[in-house]
XYZ file of C-alpha atoms in Angstrom:
628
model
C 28.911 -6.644 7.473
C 30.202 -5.060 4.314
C 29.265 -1.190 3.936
C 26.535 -0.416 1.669
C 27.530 1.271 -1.997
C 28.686 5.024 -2.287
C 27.169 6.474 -4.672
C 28.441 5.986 -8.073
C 30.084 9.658 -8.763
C 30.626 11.242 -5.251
C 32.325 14.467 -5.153
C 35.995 14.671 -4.087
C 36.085 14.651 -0.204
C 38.218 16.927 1.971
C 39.444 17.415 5.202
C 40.244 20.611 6.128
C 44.073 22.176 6.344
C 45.935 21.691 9.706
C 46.604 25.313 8.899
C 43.345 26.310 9.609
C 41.964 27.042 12.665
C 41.608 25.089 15.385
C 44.178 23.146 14.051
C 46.989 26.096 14.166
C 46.997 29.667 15.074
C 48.860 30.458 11.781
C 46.671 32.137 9.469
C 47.323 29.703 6.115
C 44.519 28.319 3.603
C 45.115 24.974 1.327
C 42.937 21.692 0.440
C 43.414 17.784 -0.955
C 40.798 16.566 -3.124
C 40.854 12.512 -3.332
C 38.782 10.747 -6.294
C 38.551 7.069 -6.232
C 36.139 4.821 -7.627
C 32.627 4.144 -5.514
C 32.662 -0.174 -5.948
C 35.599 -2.656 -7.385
C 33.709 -5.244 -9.055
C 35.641 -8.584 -9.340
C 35.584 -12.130 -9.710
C 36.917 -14.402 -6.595
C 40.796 -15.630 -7.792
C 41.183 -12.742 -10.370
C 43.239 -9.317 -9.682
C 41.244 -6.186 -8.178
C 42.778 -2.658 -9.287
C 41.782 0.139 -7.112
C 42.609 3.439 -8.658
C 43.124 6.692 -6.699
C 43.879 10.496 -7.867
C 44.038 13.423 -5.992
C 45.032 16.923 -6.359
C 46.622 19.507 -4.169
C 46.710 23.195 -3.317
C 48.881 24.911 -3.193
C 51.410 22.416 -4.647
C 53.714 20.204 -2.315
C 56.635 18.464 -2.621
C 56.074 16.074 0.465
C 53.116 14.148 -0.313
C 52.195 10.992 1.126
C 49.539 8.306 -0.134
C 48.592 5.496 1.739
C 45.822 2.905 1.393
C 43.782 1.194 4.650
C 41.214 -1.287 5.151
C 38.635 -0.868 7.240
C 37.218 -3.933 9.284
C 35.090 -3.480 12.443
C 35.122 0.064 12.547
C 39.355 -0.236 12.964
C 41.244 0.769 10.090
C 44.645 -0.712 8.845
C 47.236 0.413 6.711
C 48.252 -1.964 4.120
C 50.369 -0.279 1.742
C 51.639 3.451 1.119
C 53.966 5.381 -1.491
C 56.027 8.597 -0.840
C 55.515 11.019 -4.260
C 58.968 10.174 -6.267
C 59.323 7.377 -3.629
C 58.843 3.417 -4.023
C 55.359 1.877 -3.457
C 55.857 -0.734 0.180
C 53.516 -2.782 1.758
C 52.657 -3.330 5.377
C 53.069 -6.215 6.665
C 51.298 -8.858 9.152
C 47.856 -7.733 7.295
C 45.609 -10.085 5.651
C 46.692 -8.735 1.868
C 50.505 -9.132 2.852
C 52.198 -10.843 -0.161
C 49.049 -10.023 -2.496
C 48.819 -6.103 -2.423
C 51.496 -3.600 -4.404
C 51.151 0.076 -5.270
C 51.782 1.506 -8.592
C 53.290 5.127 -9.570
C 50.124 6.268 -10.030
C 48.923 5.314 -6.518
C 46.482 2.035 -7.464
C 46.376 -0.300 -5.513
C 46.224 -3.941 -6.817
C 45.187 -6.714 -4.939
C 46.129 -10.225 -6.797
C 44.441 -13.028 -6.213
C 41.304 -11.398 -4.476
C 40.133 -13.207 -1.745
C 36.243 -13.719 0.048
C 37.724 -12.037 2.873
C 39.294 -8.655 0.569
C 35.403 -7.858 0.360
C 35.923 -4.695 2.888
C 36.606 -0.933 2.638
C 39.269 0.425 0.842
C 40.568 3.666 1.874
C 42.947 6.652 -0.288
C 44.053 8.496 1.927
C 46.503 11.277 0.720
C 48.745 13.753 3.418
C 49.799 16.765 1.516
C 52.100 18.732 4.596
C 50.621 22.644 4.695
C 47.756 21.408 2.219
C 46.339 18.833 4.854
C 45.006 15.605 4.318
C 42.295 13.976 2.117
C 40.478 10.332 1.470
C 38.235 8.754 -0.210
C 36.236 5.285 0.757
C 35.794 2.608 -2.399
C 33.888 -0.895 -1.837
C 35.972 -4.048 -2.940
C 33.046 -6.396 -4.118
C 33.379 -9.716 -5.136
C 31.463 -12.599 -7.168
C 31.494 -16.077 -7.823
C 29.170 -18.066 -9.894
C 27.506 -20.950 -8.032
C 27.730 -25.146 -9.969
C 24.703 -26.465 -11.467
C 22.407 -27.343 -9.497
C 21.464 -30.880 -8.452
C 17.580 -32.160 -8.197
C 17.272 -35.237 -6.607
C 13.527 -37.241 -6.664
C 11.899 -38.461 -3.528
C 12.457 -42.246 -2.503
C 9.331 -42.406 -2.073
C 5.914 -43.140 -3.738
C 3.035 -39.893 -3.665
C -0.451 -40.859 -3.065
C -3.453 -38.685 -4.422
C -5.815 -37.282 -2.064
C -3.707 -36.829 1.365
C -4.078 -34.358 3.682
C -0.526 -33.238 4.166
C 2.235 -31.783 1.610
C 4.541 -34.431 0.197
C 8.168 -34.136 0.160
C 8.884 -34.070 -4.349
C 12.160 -33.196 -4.398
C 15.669 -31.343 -2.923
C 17.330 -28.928 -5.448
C 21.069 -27.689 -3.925
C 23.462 -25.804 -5.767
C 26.964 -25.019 -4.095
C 29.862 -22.701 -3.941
C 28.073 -19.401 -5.148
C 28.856 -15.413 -3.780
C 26.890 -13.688 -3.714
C 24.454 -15.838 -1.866
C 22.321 -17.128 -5.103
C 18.543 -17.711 -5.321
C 16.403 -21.085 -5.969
C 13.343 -20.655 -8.163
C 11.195 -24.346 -8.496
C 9.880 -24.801 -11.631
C 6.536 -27.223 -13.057
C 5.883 -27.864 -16.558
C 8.869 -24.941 -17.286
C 6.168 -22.552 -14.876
C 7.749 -21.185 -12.305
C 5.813 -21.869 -8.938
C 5.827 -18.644 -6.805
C 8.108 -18.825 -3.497
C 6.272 -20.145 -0.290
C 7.797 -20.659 2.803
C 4.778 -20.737 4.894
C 4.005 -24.423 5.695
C 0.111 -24.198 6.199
C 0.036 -24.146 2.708
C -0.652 -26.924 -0.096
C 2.384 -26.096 -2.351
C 5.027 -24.452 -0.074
C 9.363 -24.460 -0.287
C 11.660 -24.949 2.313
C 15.101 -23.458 2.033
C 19.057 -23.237 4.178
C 22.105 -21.584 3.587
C 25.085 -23.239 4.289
C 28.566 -20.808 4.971
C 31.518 -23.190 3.092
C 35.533 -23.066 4.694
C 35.877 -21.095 1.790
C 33.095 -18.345 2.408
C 31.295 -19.305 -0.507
C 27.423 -20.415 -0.099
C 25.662 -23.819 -0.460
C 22.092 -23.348 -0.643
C 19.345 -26.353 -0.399
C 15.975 -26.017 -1.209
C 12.911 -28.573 -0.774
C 9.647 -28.225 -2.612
C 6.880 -29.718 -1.211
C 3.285 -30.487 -2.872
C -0.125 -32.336 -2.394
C 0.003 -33.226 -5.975
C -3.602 -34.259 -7.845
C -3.767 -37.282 -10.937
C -3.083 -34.453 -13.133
C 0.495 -34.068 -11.412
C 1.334 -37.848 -13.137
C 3.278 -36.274 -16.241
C 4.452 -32.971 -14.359
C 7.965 -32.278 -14.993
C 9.520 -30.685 -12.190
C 13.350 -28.660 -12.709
C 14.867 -25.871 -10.483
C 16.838 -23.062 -11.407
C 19.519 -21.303 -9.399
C 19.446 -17.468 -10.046
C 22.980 -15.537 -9.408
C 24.731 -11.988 -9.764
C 27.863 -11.274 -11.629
C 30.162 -8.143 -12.512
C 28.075 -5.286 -13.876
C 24.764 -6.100 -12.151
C 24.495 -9.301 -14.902
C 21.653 -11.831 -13.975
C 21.980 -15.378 -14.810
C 20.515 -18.486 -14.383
C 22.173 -22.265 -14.597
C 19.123 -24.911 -14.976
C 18.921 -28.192 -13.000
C 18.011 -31.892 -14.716
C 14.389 -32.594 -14.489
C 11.900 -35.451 -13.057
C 9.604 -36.697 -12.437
C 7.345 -38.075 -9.604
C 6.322 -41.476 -8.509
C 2.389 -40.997 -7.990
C 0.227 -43.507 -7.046
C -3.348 -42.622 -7.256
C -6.761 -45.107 -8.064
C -8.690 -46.520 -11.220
C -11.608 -44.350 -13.120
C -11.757 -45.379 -16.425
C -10.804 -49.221 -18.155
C -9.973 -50.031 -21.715
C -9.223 -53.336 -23.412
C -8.309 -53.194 -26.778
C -6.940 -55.581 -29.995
C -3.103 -54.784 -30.006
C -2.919 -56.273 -33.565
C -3.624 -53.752 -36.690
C -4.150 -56.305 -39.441
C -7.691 -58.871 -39.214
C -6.993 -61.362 -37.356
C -6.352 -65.170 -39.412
C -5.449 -68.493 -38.628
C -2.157 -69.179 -37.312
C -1.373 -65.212 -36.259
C -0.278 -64.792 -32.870
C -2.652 -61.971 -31.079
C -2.322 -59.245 -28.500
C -5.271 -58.395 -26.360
C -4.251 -55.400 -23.561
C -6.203 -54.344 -20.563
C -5.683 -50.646 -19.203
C -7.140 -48.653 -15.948
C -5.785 -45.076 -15.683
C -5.111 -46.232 -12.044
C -0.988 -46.036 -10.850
C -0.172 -48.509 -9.385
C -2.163 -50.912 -12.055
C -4.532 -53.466 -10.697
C -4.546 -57.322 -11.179
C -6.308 -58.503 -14.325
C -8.553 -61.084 -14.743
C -9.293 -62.993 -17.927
C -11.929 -65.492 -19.341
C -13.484 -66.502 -22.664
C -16.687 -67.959 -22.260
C -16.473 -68.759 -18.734
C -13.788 -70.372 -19.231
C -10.313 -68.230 -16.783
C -7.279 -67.278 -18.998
C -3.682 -66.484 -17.831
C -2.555 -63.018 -18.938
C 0.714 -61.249 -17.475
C 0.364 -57.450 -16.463
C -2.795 -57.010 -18.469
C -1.812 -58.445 -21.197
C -3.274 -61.800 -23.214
C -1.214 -63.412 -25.728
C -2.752 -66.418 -27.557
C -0.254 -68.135 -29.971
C -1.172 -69.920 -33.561
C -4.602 -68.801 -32.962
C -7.532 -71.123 -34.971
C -10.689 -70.075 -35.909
C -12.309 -71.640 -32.562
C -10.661 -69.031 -30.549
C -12.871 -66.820 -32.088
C -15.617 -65.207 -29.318
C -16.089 -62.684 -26.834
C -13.140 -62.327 -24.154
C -13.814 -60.163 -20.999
C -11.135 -58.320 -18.727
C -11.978 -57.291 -15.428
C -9.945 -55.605 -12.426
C -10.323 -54.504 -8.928
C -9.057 -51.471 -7.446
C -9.303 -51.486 -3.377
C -8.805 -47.167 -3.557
C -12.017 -47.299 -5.991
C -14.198 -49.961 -5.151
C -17.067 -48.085 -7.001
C -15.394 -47.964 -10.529
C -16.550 -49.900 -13.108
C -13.328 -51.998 -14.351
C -15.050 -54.567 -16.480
C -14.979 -54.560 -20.101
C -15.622 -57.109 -22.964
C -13.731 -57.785 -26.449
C -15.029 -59.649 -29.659
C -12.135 -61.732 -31.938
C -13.048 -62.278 -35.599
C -10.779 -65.135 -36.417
C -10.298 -65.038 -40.569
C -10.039 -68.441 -42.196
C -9.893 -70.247 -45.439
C -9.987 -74.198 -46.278
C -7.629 -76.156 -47.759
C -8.629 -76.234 -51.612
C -10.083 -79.561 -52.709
C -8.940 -81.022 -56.240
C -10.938 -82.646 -58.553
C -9.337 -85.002 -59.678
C -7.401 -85.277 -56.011
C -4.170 -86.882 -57.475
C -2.071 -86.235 -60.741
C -4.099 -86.265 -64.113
C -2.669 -88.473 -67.040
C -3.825 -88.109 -70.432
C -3.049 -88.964 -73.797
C -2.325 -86.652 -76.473
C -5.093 -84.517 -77.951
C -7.417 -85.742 -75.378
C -9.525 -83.692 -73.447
C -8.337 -82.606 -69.550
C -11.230 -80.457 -66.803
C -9.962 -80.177 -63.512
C -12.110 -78.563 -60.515
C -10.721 -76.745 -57.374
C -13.054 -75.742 -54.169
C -12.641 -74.041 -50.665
C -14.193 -72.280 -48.364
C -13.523 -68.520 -46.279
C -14.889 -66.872 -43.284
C -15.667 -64.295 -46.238
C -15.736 -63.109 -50.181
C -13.176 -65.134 -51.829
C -11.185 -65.808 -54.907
C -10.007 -68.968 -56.724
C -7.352 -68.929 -59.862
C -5.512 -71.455 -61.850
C -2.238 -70.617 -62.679
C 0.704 -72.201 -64.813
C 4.143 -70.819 -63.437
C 3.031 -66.867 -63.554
C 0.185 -67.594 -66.012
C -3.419 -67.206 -64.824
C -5.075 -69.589 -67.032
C -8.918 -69.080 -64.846
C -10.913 -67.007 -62.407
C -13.239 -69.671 -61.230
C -12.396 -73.294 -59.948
C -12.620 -74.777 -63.196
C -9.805 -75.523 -65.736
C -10.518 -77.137 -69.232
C -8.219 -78.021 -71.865
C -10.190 -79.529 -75.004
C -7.155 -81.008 -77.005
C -4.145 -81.246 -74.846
C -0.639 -81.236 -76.179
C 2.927 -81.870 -74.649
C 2.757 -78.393 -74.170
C 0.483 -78.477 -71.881
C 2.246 -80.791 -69.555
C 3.518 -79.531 -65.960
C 2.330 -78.533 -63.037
C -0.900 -76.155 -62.251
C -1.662 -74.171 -59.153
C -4.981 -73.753 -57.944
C -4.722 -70.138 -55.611
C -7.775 -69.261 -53.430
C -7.486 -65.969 -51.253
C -9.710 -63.469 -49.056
C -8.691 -59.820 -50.496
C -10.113 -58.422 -47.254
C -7.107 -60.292 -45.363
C -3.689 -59.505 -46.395
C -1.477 -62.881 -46.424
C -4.967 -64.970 -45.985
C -4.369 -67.749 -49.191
C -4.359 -71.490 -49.832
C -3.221 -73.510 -52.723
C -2.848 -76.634 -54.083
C -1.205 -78.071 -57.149
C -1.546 -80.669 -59.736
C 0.410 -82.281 -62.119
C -0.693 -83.243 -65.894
C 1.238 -85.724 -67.877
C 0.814 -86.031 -71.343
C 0.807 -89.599 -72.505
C 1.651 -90.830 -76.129
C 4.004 -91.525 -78.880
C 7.200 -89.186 -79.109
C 7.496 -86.295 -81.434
C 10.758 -84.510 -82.798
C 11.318 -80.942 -82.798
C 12.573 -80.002 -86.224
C 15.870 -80.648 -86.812
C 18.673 -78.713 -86.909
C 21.586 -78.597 -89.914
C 25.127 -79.442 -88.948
C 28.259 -78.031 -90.080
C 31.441 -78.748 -90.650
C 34.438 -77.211 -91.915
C 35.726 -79.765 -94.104
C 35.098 -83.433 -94.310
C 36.761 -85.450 -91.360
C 35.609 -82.981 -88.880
C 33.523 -83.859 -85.644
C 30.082 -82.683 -85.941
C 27.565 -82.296 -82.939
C 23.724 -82.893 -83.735
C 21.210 -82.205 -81.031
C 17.497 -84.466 -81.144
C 14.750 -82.517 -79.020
C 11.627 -84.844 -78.571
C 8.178 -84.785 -76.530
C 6.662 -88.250 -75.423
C 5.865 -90.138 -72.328
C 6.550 -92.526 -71.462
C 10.013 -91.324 -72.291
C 11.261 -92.269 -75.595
C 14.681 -94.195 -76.974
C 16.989 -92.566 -78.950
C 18.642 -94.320 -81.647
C 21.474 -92.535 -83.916
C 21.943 -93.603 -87.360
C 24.979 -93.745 -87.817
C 26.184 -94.211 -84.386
C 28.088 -91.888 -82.149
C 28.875 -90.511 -78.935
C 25.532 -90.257 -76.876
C 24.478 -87.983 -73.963
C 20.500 -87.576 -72.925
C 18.896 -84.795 -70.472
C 15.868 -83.351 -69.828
C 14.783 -80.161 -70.347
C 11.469 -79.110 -69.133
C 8.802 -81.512 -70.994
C 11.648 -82.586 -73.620
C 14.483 -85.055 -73.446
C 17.152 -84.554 -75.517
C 19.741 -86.534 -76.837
C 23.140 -85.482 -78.685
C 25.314 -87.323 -80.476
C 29.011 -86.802 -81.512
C 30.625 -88.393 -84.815
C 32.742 -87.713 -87.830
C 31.426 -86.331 -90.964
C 32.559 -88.941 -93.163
C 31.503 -88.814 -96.813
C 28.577 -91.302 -96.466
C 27.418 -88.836 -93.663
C 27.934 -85.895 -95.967
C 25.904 -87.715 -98.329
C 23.251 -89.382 -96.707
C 22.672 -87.296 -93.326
C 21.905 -88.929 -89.749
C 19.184 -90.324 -88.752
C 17.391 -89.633 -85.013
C 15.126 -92.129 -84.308
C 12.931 -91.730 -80.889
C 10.271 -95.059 -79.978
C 8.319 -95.493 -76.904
C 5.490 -97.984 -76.295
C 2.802 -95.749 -77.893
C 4.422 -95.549 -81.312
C 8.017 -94.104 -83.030
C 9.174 -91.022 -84.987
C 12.763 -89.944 -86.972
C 14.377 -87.085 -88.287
C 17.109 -86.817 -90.789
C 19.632 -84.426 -89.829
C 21.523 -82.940 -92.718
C 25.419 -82.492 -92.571
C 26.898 -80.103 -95.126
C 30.508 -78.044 -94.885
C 30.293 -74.466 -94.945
C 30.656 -72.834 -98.265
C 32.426 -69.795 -99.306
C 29.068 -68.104 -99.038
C 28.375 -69.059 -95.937
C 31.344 -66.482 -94.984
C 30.591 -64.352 -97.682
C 28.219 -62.060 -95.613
C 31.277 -60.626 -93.560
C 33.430 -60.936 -97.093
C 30.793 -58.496 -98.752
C 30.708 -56.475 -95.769
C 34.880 -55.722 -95.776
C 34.632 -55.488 -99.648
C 32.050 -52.867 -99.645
C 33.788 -51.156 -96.905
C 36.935 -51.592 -98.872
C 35.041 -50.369 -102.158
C 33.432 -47.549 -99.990
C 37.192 -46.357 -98.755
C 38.470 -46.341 -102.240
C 35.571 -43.969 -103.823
C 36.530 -41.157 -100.973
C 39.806 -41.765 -101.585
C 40.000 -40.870 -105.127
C 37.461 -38.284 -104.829
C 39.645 -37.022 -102.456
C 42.889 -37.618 -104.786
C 40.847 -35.603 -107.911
C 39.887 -32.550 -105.822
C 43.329 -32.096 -104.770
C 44.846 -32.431 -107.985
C 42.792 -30.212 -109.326
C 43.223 -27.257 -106.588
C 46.692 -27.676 -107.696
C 46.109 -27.002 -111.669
C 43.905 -23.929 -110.548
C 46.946 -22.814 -108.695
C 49.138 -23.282 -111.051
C 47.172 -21.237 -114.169
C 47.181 -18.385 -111.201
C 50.627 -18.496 -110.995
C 51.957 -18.700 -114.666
C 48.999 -15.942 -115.501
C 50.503 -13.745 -112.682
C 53.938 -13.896 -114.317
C 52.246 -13.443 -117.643
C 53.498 -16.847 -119.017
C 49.872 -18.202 -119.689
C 49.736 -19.109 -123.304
C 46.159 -17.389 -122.499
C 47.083 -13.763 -122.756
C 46.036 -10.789 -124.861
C 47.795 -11.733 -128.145
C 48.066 -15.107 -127.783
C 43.711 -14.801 -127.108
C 43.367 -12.664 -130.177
C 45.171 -15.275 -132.330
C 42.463 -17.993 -131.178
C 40.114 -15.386 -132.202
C 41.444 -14.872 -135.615
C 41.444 -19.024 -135.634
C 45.416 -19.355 -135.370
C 45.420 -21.754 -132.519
C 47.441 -24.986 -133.087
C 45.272 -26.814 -130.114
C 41.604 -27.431 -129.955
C 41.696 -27.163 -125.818
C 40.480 -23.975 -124.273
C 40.274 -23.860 -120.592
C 37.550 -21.054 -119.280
C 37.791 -20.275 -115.844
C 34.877 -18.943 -113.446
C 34.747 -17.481 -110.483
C 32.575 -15.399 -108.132
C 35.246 -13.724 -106.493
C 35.990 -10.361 -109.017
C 39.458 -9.849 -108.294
C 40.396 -13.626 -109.333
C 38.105 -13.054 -112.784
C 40.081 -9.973 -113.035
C 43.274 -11.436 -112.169
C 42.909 -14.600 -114.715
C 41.026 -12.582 -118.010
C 42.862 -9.176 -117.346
C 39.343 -7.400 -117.621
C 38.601 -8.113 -120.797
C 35.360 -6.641 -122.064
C 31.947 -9.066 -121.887
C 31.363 -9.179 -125.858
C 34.803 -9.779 -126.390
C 35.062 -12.481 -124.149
C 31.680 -14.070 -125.295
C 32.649 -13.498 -128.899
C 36.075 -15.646 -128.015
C 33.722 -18.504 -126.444
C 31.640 -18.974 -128.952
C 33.380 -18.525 -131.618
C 36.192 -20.936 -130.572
C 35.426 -24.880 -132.766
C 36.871 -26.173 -129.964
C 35.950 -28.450 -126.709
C 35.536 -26.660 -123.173
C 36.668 -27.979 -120.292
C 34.819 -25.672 -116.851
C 36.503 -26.067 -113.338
C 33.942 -23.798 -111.056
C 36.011 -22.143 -108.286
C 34.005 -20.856 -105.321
């Protein structure tokens, strides 16, 4: 059994001098003082250092250190060191090949071993000084593997008299010997081991080969109904270096528990009101595990379900009614497991036309059609044309119908209190009578000769003849209530002249169209003509007001210049001699600015009255350029 801790700063311990009495008769004093550490924490496989210091008086030169293990109350050398000497280790001990001894007398034991968890003693022989130790605890740790919860087998009734086995939790391979704490519902569940009780835990230790510890625990319970959702999980609890506490946490589960019926429910599984043709979910529930067998009738009459469950398919408005469920639990013969549902089945008839078959009519005659149905509640009826609604009611009345109006109509009843609940029915109107020609269209051509394509849209049923005057090639389709025909031919001068004729007949009567043929004029292309002209036009103006603003920059520049070098016809005397009226030209150019050194610069600061008295009294034209 390992020695318990020293405690964690003991002093230095000495043995007294072999000089001192009644070791020797010699009258001498000295001491050795050994200091090692109290406890070695490591982890198993890892390298243990075991440090050792001592100090002597008086002095010596022959000092010995060795290190032993004590095991049984028998100590053993396993390694020494001379002072100035070379650390050796003993051989035919349990550390041989895994101990050395450094210069400064630790001891280092690589890899630690379970079985290196013993005494370690310094012990230090000084000659006259004596001889001194000092005991340290090698102590090792190992953390445990995560530990495994496995269920019971076995189903858990409610109500019996003895505990139930609910589960084993083992974790293996831990040092120190680690701790099992069982938890419920992430509670822990304090630590029973006496048997007489309800909720009580059963644990063993198991010593590996290796030294290291499997442990096993077993919970057992006598769970109640409210124990059906527990979630049970165990937790191994373990030491490591430096007195840390931690925990590794198992899977969970949970148990099997069988236990009678109370309560029943039976319930509509489908959301939405029930209609015709929906396939619908009845369920039947106890709060009894395991379930009972469920019975189902309508009216008497039995119905197969499946695990409490009724499915009827395509369902019709006679499987409306009252269905009942009802069970029998042998634990609880005295619960009441009988329970009744009521189906509302939603319906609506098919609509009923009036006319019942396709409506024919003649053009401009009057057309009332009726649709009628019937719901299980508040419904609507509308008569649409493609996307149109054309009425809110069943009727539909057109006083003076055109081709326009022929196609089909929907007639669109509904339940807005049932989602998806709608019938319909349709009807088709033909307008009868003679045929009629859209308005024609011109052709063009690009010159005479060319091949010109003219289209003839008419309305009429039945549906009418074309005939092309002239003659060409022919094609006919239909498009929606029209048919038309187009015809290909060359525009030959008589065509040019005369146009072609589109002549439609059916057996209530006839109708033509001329369709003009004409060559496209130079106006016809004149809009794009006009459009690059004025663009044209448009480029021009900007470019000579572009050209004119330039030029004149550069006369500006150059009066600035020639004034500068006083070569401007415009200077003092020459300006004086248009004042006396010697001037041979009848051009004078006056030049403004708001800038005052450019005035300056271009009229050499003459006074204002002379300069107005030169302006005005010039007879001759003025030309202004405005600088800014």
């Amino acid at each position: 059994m390992p020695h318990p801790p020293l405690p964690h700063n003991p002093a230095p311990f000495s043995i007294p001098s072999p000089c001192t009495p009644p070791f020797t008769s010699r009258v001498c004093s000295g001491s050795v003082s050994v200091v090692v550490t109290p406890m070695v924490e490591v982890i198993k496989g890892e390298s243990a250092s075991l440090p050792c210091t001592f100090s002597i008086s008086p002095i010596s030169t022959n000092t010995i250190v060795e290190w032993f293990i004590e095991e049984q109350d028998t100590r053993k050398r396993v390694a020494f060191r001379s002072q100035g000497g070379d650390g050796k280790s003993d051989e035919g001990t349990q550390l041989s090949g895994r101990v050395t001894m450094g210069t400064d007398f630790t001891l280092t034991v690589s890899p630690v071993q379970l079985s290196d968890e013993l005494s370690f003693i310094c012990q230090v022989t000084a000659g006259p000084a004596g001889v001194g130790e000092a005991t340290t605890m090698l102590k090792l740790f190992f953390a445990p593997e995560k530990p495994e919860l496995k269920q019971s087998g076995q189903a858990i009734s409610v109500g019996e008299s003895t505990s139930s086995e609910i589960g084993i939790c083992e974790t293996k391979n831990g040092h120190p010997q680690p701790r099992i704490i069982w938890f419920k519902n992430d509670q822990p569940l304090p630590e029973v081991k006496d048997t007489r009780e309800k909720t009580y835990m059963i644990s063993s230790v198991v010593k590996e080969a290796s030294g290291l510890s499997t442990i096993r625990s077993t919970l057992y319970m006598q769970p109640t109904k409210e124990d059906k959702d527990s979630v049970f999980q165990c937790t191994v609890e373990y030491t490591m270096p430096g007195t840390q506490i931690k925990k590794k946490k198992s899977d969970t589960i949970t148990i099997n528990l069988n236990y009678p019926s109370e309560t029943m429910n039976l319930y509509l599984v489908n959301t939405e009101p029930v209609k015709e043709g929906d396939t619908v979910t009845i369920k039947c529930e106890t709060d009894g595990n395991p379930p009972p067998e469920f019975d189902f009738s309508k009216d008497g009459s039995a119905l197969v379900g499946q695990g409490g469950v009724l499915i009827l398919k395509s369902v019709k408005r006679s499987d409306a009614g009252v269905y009942t469920c009802q069970a029998t639990d042998f634990d609880n013969l005295d619960a009441d497991l009988n329970r009744e549902l009521t189906l509302a089945v939603n319906y609506i008839d098919p609509m009923t036309l009036t006319p019942a078959s396709n409506v024919f009519a003649k053009l401009g005659m009057m057309v009332e059609v009726q649709c009628k149905t019937k719901a299980s509640d508040a419904h609507t009826v509308q008569w649409k044309k493609g996307s149109e609604v054309l009425s809110q009611t069943g009727s539909l009345s057109i006083k003076e119908v055109s081709y326009d109006n022929a196609g089909e109509y929907m007639c669109v009843g509904a339940v807005p209190s049932v989602p998806g609940l709608t019938a319909m029915a349709s009807i088709n109107l033909t307008v009868t009578g003679k045929p009629m020609i859209e308005t024609p269209v011109q052709g063009e051509v690009g010159k005479e000769g060319d091949m010109v394509t003219l289209k003839c849209s008419a309305h009429g049923h039945p549906a009418p003849q074309f005939t092309w005057k002239p003659s060409g090639k022919q094609s006919v389709s239909v498009e929606g209530n029209r048919v038309v025909s187009s015809v290909t031919l060359e525009a030959t001068a008589e065509v040019m002249k005369d146009g072609v004729t589109c002549e439609v007949s059916n057996e209530h009567g006839t109708d033509s169209k001329a369709f003009a043929v004409s060559i496209k004029t130079a106006s016809d292309n004149s809009a794009a003509n006009r459009a690059d002209k004025q663009q044209g036009g448009s480029s021009g103006v900007v470019i000579a007001v572009v050209v004119c603003v330039l030029l004149l920059l550069l006369l500006v520049g150059l009066l600035y210049f020639l004034n500068k070098k006083g070569k401007l016809p415009c200077s003092k005397k020459d300006k004086k001699e248009v004042v006396n009226g010697e001037v041979n030209n009848d051009i004078v150019v006056e030049m403004k600015t708001e800038k005052a050194n450019e005035e300056a610069g271009l009229l050499n600061k003459r006074p204002g009255t002379e300069q107005s008295s030169y302006i005005e009294s010039s007879p001759v034209k003025r030309l202004s350029a405005g600088l800014s």
